């Protein structure tokens, strides 16, 4: 039976540390503040928003919501981003994407100040992830993968890690963050030949394909650690991941559940970025923070 890597365990550790940091800021009269910018009412956005607000409340981060109708114009959306950029009380901004089709995502991303880009969507943040400069924020879900592994005491140095998925939101940045931890990383995608064989070679397998159940018994190997990033509504109305849990769990050494795995850590990473942004805008850092 595999060890379950529960996101709540990692989230608890991160949250406790951040509570102390937020309290220290608060003692100096600074309330770290997150702006949430949502266009429309997509159910998955609303669900993530609820999770993010709950986490921020636990930590001591204020949240200000900017809610726009799905018919909003590009001009109005950019004006809203400008007002968030200009507000000194706002430390970080989460913009829900994808945006409705009539809006220009590239323009919106380019407009957000990199210093407030706590979800790692601007080119500045991306280049920081790829250069390893540490100047900028990583996409939260990609970083959540690394946080779960570290918090579970799983060393990455020299490990063979396979990431299934090459999106700019998860697969690629996760691969870069793992590389920065000295893992030997393979990235797979839809043109990868013999995916199961490549997956079986990995000591750590990260499934971020966005396809329910694409990783099954044939892709698993004994001793493996499996992180399932996918979130899907199954035909039975229950949440499931990219990994066929029932097939893979009996084979591997450790695995994240869905729900309750990577997703549970993402909001903690987001909250951590808001605190870092608040610290950076006041020109201070906490000793000991990585
Ligand atoms: P995405 O943009 O659709 O990218 C999926 C990637 O997987 C693509 O690179 C694609 O390859 C690859 N892929 C798809 N099917 C494949 C297959 N059969 N074999 C090999 N590679 C395959 O998805 P995403 O935005 O990265 O999201 C991935 C998943 O994470 C989704 O299920 C999403 O709901 C979930 N998610 C979770 C969280 C969380 O907090 N846990 C947060 C955000 C998203 P190509 O490039 O060749 O097309």
CSV table of C-alpha atoms and ligand atoms in Angstrom, one decimal:
chain,number,residue,atom,x,y,z
A,1,UNK,CA,0.0,0.0,0.0
A,2,UNK,CA,1.4,3.4,-1.0
A,3,UNK,CA,2.0,6.2,1.4
A,4,UNK,CA,-0.5,9.0,0.7
A,5,UNK,CA,1.1,12.4,0.2
A,6,UNK,CA,-1.7,14.6,1.5
A,7,UNK,CA,-1.6,18.2,0.5
A,8,UNK,CA,-3.1,19.2,3.8
A,9,UNK,CA,0.1,18.2,5.6
A,10,UNK,CA,2.3,20.4,3.5
A,11,UNK,CA,-0.3,23.2,3.6
A,12,UNK,CA,-0.4,23.1,7.4
A,13,UNK,CA,3.4,23.5,7.6
A,14,UNK,CA,3.4,26.4,5.1
A,15,UNK,CA,0.4,28.1,6.7
A,16,UNK,CA,1.9,28.0,10.2
A,17,UNK,CA,5.0,29.7,9.0
A,18,UNK,CA,3.1,32.3,7.1
A,19,UNK,CA,0.8,33.1,10.1
A,20,UNK,CA,3.9,34.1,12.0
A,21,UNK,CA,5.2,36.2,9.1
A,22,UNK,CA,1.8,37.9,8.6
A,23,UNK,CA,1.6,38.6,12.3
A,24,UNK,CA,5.0,40.2,12.2
A,25,UNK,CA,4.0,42.4,9.3
A,26,UNK,CA,0.7,43.3,11.0
A,27,UNK,CA,2.7,44.4,14.1
A,28,UNK,CA,4.4,46.9,11.9
A,29,UNK,CA,1.0,48.1,10.6
A,30,UNK,CA,1.2,46.3,7.3
A,31,UNK,CA,-1.7,44.0,6.3
A,32,UNK,CA,-0.6,41.9,3.3
A,33,UNK,CA,-3.3,42.2,0.7
A,34,UNK,CA,-4.3,40.1,-2.3
A,35,UNK,CA,-6.4,41.4,-5.1
A,36,UNK,CA,-8.5,38.8,-6.9
A,37,UNK,CA,-9.6,39.8,-10.4
A,38,UNK,CA,-12.3,37.6,-11.8
A,39,UNK,CA,-14.1,38.0,-15.1
A,40,UNK,CA,-17.3,36.0,-15.3
A,41,UNK,CA,-18.5,33.2,-13.0
A,42,UNK,CA,-16.8,30.0,-14.1
A,43,UNK,CA,-17.4,27.3,-11.6
A,44,UNK,CA,-13.7,26.3,-11.3
A,45,UNK,CA,-12.7,29.9,-10.8
A,46,UNK,CA,-15.3,30.3,-8.0
A,47,UNK,CA,-14.1,27.1,-6.4
A,48,UNK,CA,-10.5,28.2,-6.4
A,49,UNK,CA,-11.5,31.7,-5.2
A,50,UNK,CA,-13.2,30.2,-2.2
A,51,UNK,CA,-10.1,28.2,-1.4
A,52,UNK,CA,-7.8,31.1,-1.8
A,53,UNK,CA,-10.0,33.4,0.4
A,54,UNK,CA,-10.2,30.7,3.1
A,55,UNK,CA,-6.4,30.3,3.1
A,56,UNK,CA,-5.7,34.0,3.2
A,57,UNK,CA,-8.1,34.4,6.1
A,58,UNK,CA,-6.2,31.6,8.0
A,59,UNK,CA,-2.9,33.3,7.4
A,60,UNK,CA,-3.9,36.9,8.0
A,61,UNK,CA,-3.9,38.2,4.5
A,62,UNK,CA,-6.7,40.6,3.4
A,63,UNK,CA,-8.5,39.9,0.1
A,64,UNK,CA,-10.0,42.5,-2.2
A,65,UNK,CA,-12.1,41.2,-5.0
A,66,UNK,CA,-12.5,42.9,-8.4
A,67,UNK,CA,-15.4,41.2,-10.2
A,68,UNK,CA,-16.2,42.0,-13.8
A,69,UNK,CA,-19.0,40.6,-16.0
A,70,UNK,CA,-17.9,38.2,-18.8
A,71,UNK,CA,-19.0,40.8,-21.3
A,72,UNK,CA,-16.4,43.3,-19.9
A,73,UNK,CA,-14.4,45.3,-22.5
A,74,UNK,CA,-10.7,45.0,-22.9
A,75,UNK,CA,-10.4,48.6,-22.0
A,76,UNK,CA,-12.3,48.3,-18.7
A,77,UNK,CA,-10.3,45.1,-17.8
A,78,UNK,CA,-7.0,46.9,-18.4
A,79,UNK,CA,-8.2,49.9,-16.4
A,80,UNK,CA,-8.9,47.6,-13.5
A,81,UNK,CA,-5.4,46.0,-13.7
A,82,UNK,CA,-4.0,49.6,-13.8
A,83,UNK,CA,-6.0,50.5,-10.6
A,84,UNK,CA,-4.6,47.4,-8.9
A,85,UNK,CA,-1.1,48.2,-10.0
A,86,UNK,CA,-1.4,51.8,-8.7
A,87,UNK,CA,-2.8,50.8,-5.3
A,88,UNK,CA,0.0,50.7,-2.7
A,89,UNK,CA,-2.2,48.8,-0.3
A,90,UNK,CA,-2.4,45.8,-2.7
A,91,UNK,CA,0.7,43.5,-2.6
A,92,UNK,CA,-0.3,40.8,-5.1
A,93,UNK,CA,-2.9,40.1,-7.7
A,94,UNK,CA,-4.5,36.8,-8.9
A,95,UNK,CA,-6.2,37.1,-12.3
A,96,UNK,CA,-8.4,34.1,-13.3
A,97,UNK,CA,-7.7,32.7,-16.7
A,98,UNK,CA,-8.5,31.7,-19.3
A,99,UNK,CA,-10.3,34.9,-20.0
A,100,UNK,CA,-13.4,35.0,-22.2
A,101,UNK,CA,-12.4,34.7,-25.9
A,102,UNK,CA,-13.0,38.3,-26.8
A,103,UNK,CA,-10.3,39.5,-24.4
A,104,UNK,CA,-6.6,39.7,-25.2
A,105,UNK,CA,-4.8,37.6,-22.5
A,106,UNK,CA,-1.3,38.7,-23.6
A,107,UNK,CA,-2.1,42.3,-23.1
A,108,UNK,CA,-3.6,41.7,-19.7
A,109,UNK,CA,-0.6,39.7,-18.6
A,110,UNK,CA,1.8,42.3,-19.9
A,111,UNK,CA,-0.1,45.1,-18.0
A,112,UNK,CA,0.2,43.5,-14.5
A,113,UNK,CA,3.2,44.8,-12.6
A,114,UNK,CA,5.7,41.9,-12.2
A,115,UNK,CA,6.1,42.8,-8.5
A,116,UNK,CA,2.4,42.0,-7.9
A,117,UNK,CA,2.4,38.9,-10.1
A,118,UNK,CA,1.9,36.4,-7.3
A,119,UNK,CA,0.6,33.7,-9.7
A,120,UNK,CA,3.6,33.8,-12.1
A,121,UNK,CA,1.7,34.8,-15.3
A,122,UNK,CA,3.9,37.7,-16.6
A,123,UNK,CA,6.8,37.2,-18.9
A,124,UNK,CA,9.0,38.7,-16.1
A,125,UNK,CA,8.0,35.9,-13.7
A,126,UNK,CA,8.4,33.3,-16.4
A,127,UNK,CA,11.9,34.4,-17.3
A,128,UNK,CA,12.8,34.3,-13.6
A,129,UNK,CA,11.7,30.7,-13.4
A,130,UNK,CA,13.7,29.7,-16.4
A,131,UNK,CA,16.8,31.7,-15.6
A,132,UNK,CA,16.7,30.7,-11.9
A,133,UNK,CA,17.3,34.3,-10.9
A,134,UNK,CA,14.8,34.1,-8.1
A,135,UNK,CA,13.4,37.5,-9.1
A,136,UNK,CA,9.7,36.9,-9.6
A,137,UNK,CA,7.1,34.3,-8.6
A,138,UNK,CA,6.6,30.8,-9.9
A,139,UNK,CA,3.2,29.6,-11.0
A,140,UNK,CA,1.6,28.4,-7.8
A,141,UNK,CA,0.6,24.9,-8.9
A,142,UNK,CA,4.1,24.1,-10.3
A,143,UNK,CA,5.7,25.3,-7.0
A,144,UNK,CA,3.1,23.3,-5.0
A,145,UNK,CA,4.6,20.1,-6.6
A,146,UNK,CA,8.0,20.9,-5.3
A,147,UNK,CA,6.7,22.0,-1.9
A,148,UNK,CA,4.9,18.6,-1.4
A,149,UNK,CA,8.0,16.7,-2.3
A,150,UNK,CA,10.3,18.8,0.0
A,151,UNK,CA,7.8,18.7,2.9
A,152,UNK,CA,7.6,14.9,2.6
A,153,UNK,CA,11.3,14.7,2.9
A,154,UNK,CA,11.8,13.4,-0.6
A,155,UNK,CA,15.1,14.5,-2.0
A,156,UNK,CA,15.2,15.7,-5.6
A,157,UNK,CA,18.9,16.0,-6.2
A,158,UNK,CA,20.0,13.5,-8.9
A,159,UNK,CA,16.5,11.9,-9.1
A,160,UNK,CA,15.0,11.0,-12.5
A,161,UNK,CA,11.8,13.0,-12.7
A,162,UNK,CA,9.3,12.7,-15.5
A,163,UNK,CA,6.7,15.5,-16.0
A,164,UNK,CA,3.8,14.7,-18.2
A,165,UNK,CA,2.6,18.0,-19.7
A,166,UNK,CA,4.4,21.0,-21.1
A,167,UNK,CA,2.0,23.9,-20.5
A,168,UNK,CA,3.3,27.2,-19.4
A,169,UNK,CA,1.2,27.1,-16.3
A,170,UNK,CA,2.3,23.7,-14.9
A,171,UNK,CA,4.4,21.3,-16.9
A,172,UNK,CA,7.2,23.6,-18.0
A,173,UNK,CA,7.6,25.7,-14.9
A,174,UNK,CA,7.4,22.5,-12.7
A,175,UNK,CA,10.2,21.0,-14.8
A,176,UNK,CA,12.4,24.2,-14.3
A,177,UNK,CA,11.8,24.2,-10.6
A,178,UNK,CA,12.7,20.6,-10.4
A,179,UNK,CA,15.8,21.2,-12.4
A,180,UNK,CA,16.7,24.0,-10.0
A,181,UNK,CA,16.6,21.3,-7.3
A,182,UNK,CA,19.1,19.3,-9.3
A,183,UNK,CA,16.6,16.6,-10.6
A,184,UNK,CA,17.2,15.0,-14.0
A,185,UNK,CA,14.0,16.0,-15.7
A,186,UNK,CA,12.2,14.5,-18.7
A,187,UNK,CA,9.2,16.4,-20.1
A,188,UNK,CA,6.5,14.4,-22.0
A,189,UNK,CA,3.6,15.6,-24.2
A,190,UNK,CA,1.2,14.4,-26.8
A,191,UNK,CA,4.0,13.5,-29.3
A,192,UNK,CA,6.0,11.5,-26.8
A,193,UNK,CA,6.6,8.0,-28.1
A,194,UNK,CA,5.7,5.2,-25.8
A,195,UNK,CA,4.7,7.3,-22.8
A,196,UNK,CA,4.2,4.4,-20.4
A,197,UNK,CA,7.8,3.3,-20.9
A,198,UNK,CA,9.1,6.8,-20.3
A,199,UNK,CA,7.0,7.1,-17.2
A,200,UNK,CA,8.2,3.8,-15.8
A,201,UNK,CA,11.8,5.0,-16.0
A,202,UNK,CA,11.0,7.8,-13.5
A,203,UNK,CA,11.7,7.7,-9.8
A,204,UNK,CA,9.3,10.6,-9.5
A,205,UNK,CA,6.3,11.0,-11.9
A,206,UNK,CA,4.3,14.2,-12.2
A,207,UNK,CA,1.1,13.9,-14.1
A,208,UNK,CA,-0.1,17.3,-15.5
A,209,UNK,CA,-1.7,16.2,-18.8
A,210,UNK,CA,-5.1,17.5,-18.0
A,211,UNK,CA,-6.7,14.2,-19.2
A,212,UNK,CA,-8.6,12.1,-16.7
A,213,UNK,CA,-7.0,8.7,-16.1
A,214,UNK,CA,-4.3,9.0,-18.8
A,215,UNK,CA,-1.7,7.5,-16.4
A,216,UNK,CA,-2.5,3.9,-15.5
A,217,UNK,CA,-0.9,0.7,-14.3
A,218,UNK,CA,1.2,0.4,-17.4
A,219,UNK,CA,3.0,3.8,-16.6
A,220,UNK,CA,3.7,2.9,-12.9
A,221,UNK,CA,6.8,1.2,-11.4
A,222,UNK,CA,7.5,-0.1,-7.9
A,223,UNK,CA,9.2,2.4,-5.7
A,224,UNK,CA,7.9,5.4,-7.6
A,225,UNK,CA,6.6,8.6,-6.2
A,226,UNK,CA,3.6,9.9,-8.1
A,227,UNK,CA,2.1,13.5,-8.0
A,228,UNK,CA,-1.2,13.9,-9.7
A,229,UNK,CA,-1.9,17.5,-10.7
A,230,UNK,CA,-5.0,16.8,-12.8
A,231,UNK,CA,-8.4,17.8,-11.5
A,232,UNK,CA,-11.5,16.5,-13.4
A,233,UNK,CA,-15.1,15.8,-12.7
A,234,UNK,CA,-15.5,12.1,-13.2
A,235,UNK,CA,-18.5,10.5,-14.9
A,236,UNK,CA,-19.7,9.4,-11.4
A,237,UNK,CA,-19.7,13.1,-10.3
A,238,UNK,CA,-16.6,12.7,-8.1
A,239,UNK,CA,-13.3,14.5,-8.6
A,240,UNK,CA,-10.5,12.5,-10.1
A,241,UNK,CA,-7.0,13.1,-11.5
A,242,UNK,CA,-4.9,12.3,-14.5
A,243,UNK,CA,-3.8,9.1,-12.7
A,244,UNK,CA,-6.0,6.0,-12.4
A,245,UNK,CA,-5.5,5.9,-8.6
A,246,UNK,CA,-6.9,2.4,-8.1
A,247,UNK,CA,-4.5,0.9,-10.6
A,248,UNK,CA,-1.4,2.9,-9.7
A,249,UNK,CA,-1.6,3.2,-5.9
A,250,UNK,CA,-1.0,-0.6,-5.2
A,251,UNK,CA,2.2,-0.5,-7.3
A,252,UNK,CA,4.0,2.7,-6.2
A,253,UNK,CA,5.7,3.9,-3.0
A,254,UNK,CA,3.8,7.1,-2.5
A,255,UNK,CA,1.1,9.0,-4.3
A,256,UNK,CA,-1.0,12.2,-3.9
A,257,UNK,CA,-4.8,11.8,-3.8
A,258,UNK,CA,-7.3,13.8,-5.8
A,259,UNK,CA,-8.8,15.7,-4.3
A,260,UNK,CA,-6.6,16.5,-1.3
A,261,UNK,CA,-3.2,16.4,-3.0
A,262,UNK,CA,-1.4,19.1,-5.0
A,263,UNK,CA,-4.5,21.3,-5.2
A,264,UNK,CA,-4.6,21.6,-1.5
A,265,UNK,CA,-1.1,23.2,-1.5
A,266,UNK,CA,-1.6,25.7,-4.3
A,267,UNK,CA,-3.4,28.3,-2.2
A,268,UNK,CA,-0.7,28.1,0.5
A,269,UNK,CA,1.9,28.8,-2.1
A,270,UNK,CA,-0.2,31.7,-3.3
A,271,UNK,CA,-0.5,33.1,0.2
A,272,UNK,CA,3.3,32.7,0.6
A,273,UNK,CA,3.8,34.8,-2.5
A,274,UNK,CA,1.6,37.6,-1.2
A,275,UNK,CA,3.6,37.8,2.0
A,276,UNK,CA,6.9,37.8,0.0
A,277,UNK,CA,5.5,40.5,-2.2
A,278,UNK,CA,4.5,42.6,0.9
A,279,UNK,CA,8.0,42.1,2.3
A,280,UNK,CA,9.6,43.0,-1.0
A,281,UNK,CA,7.6,46.2,-1.4
A,282,UNK,CA,8.7,47.2,2.1
A,283,UNK,CA,12.3,46.2,1.3
A,284,UNK,CA,12.7,43.6,4.1
A,285,UNK,CA,13.0,39.8,4.2
A,286,UNK,CA,12.5,37.4,7.1
A,287,UNK,CA,15.7,35.6,8.1
A,288,UNK,CA,15.4,31.9,7.3
A,289,UNK,CA,12.8,32.2,4.6
A,290,UNK,CA,13.9,30.2,1.5
B,1,LIG,P1,-3.1,22.0,-20.6
B,1,LIG,O1,-2.7,23.4,-20.8
B,1,LIG,O2,-4.2,21.4,-21.3
B,1,LIG,O3,-1.7,21.2,-20.9
B,1,LIG,C1,-1.7,19.8,-20.9
B,1,LIG,C2,-0.4,19.2,-21.3
B,1,LIG,O4,-0.4,17.8,-21.2
B,1,LIG,C3,0.0,19.6,-22.7
B,1,LIG,O5,1.4,19.9,-22.8
B,1,LIG,C4,-0.3,18.3,-23.5
B,1,LIG,O6,0.7,18.1,-24.6
B,1,LIG,C5,0.0,17.3,-22.4
B,1,LIG,N1,-0.9,16.1,-22.7
B,1,LIG,C6,-2.2,16.0,-22.9
B,1,LIG,N2,-2.6,14.8,-23.1
B,1,LIG,C7,-1.5,14.0,-23.1
B,1,LIG,C8,-1.3,12.6,-23.3
B,1,LIG,N3,-2.3,11.8,-23.6
B,1,LIG,N4,0.0,12.2,-23.2
B,1,LIG,C9,1.0,13.0,-22.9
B,1,LIG,N5,0.9,14.4,-22.8
B,1,LIG,C10,-0.4,14.9,-22.8
B,1,LIG,O7,-3.3,21.7,-19.0
B,1,LIG,P2,-2.7,22.5,-17.7
B,1,LIG,O8,-3.3,23.9,-17.7
B,1,LIG,O9,-1.2,22.3,-17.7
B,1,LIG,O10,-3.4,21.7,-16.6
B,1,LIG,C11,-3.1,20.3,-16.4
B,1,LIG,C12,-4.1,19.8,-15.3
B,1,LIG,O11,-3.8,20.4,-14.1
B,1,LIG,C13,-5.6,20.0,-15.6
B,1,LIG,O12,-6.3,18.8,-15.2
B,1,LIG,C14,-6.0,21.1,-14.7
B,1,LIG,O13,-7.3,21.0,-14.2
B,1,LIG,C15,-5.1,20.8,-13.5
B,1,LIG,N6,-4.8,21.9,-12.6
B,1,LIG,C16,-4.6,21.6,-11.3
B,1,LIG,C17,-4.3,22.7,-10.4
B,1,LIG,C18,-4.1,22.3,-9.0
B,1,LIG,O14,-4.0,23.2,-8.1
B,1,LIG,N7,-4.0,21.0,-8.7
B,1,LIG,C19,-4.2,24.0,-10.8
B,1,LIG,C20,-4.4,24.3,-12.2
B,1,LIG,C21,-4.7,23.2,-13.1
B,1,LIG,P3,0.8,19.0,-25.9
B,1,LIG,O15,1.6,20.2,-25.4
B,1,LIG,O16,1.5,18.2,-26.9
B,1,LIG,O17,-0.6,19.4,-26.3
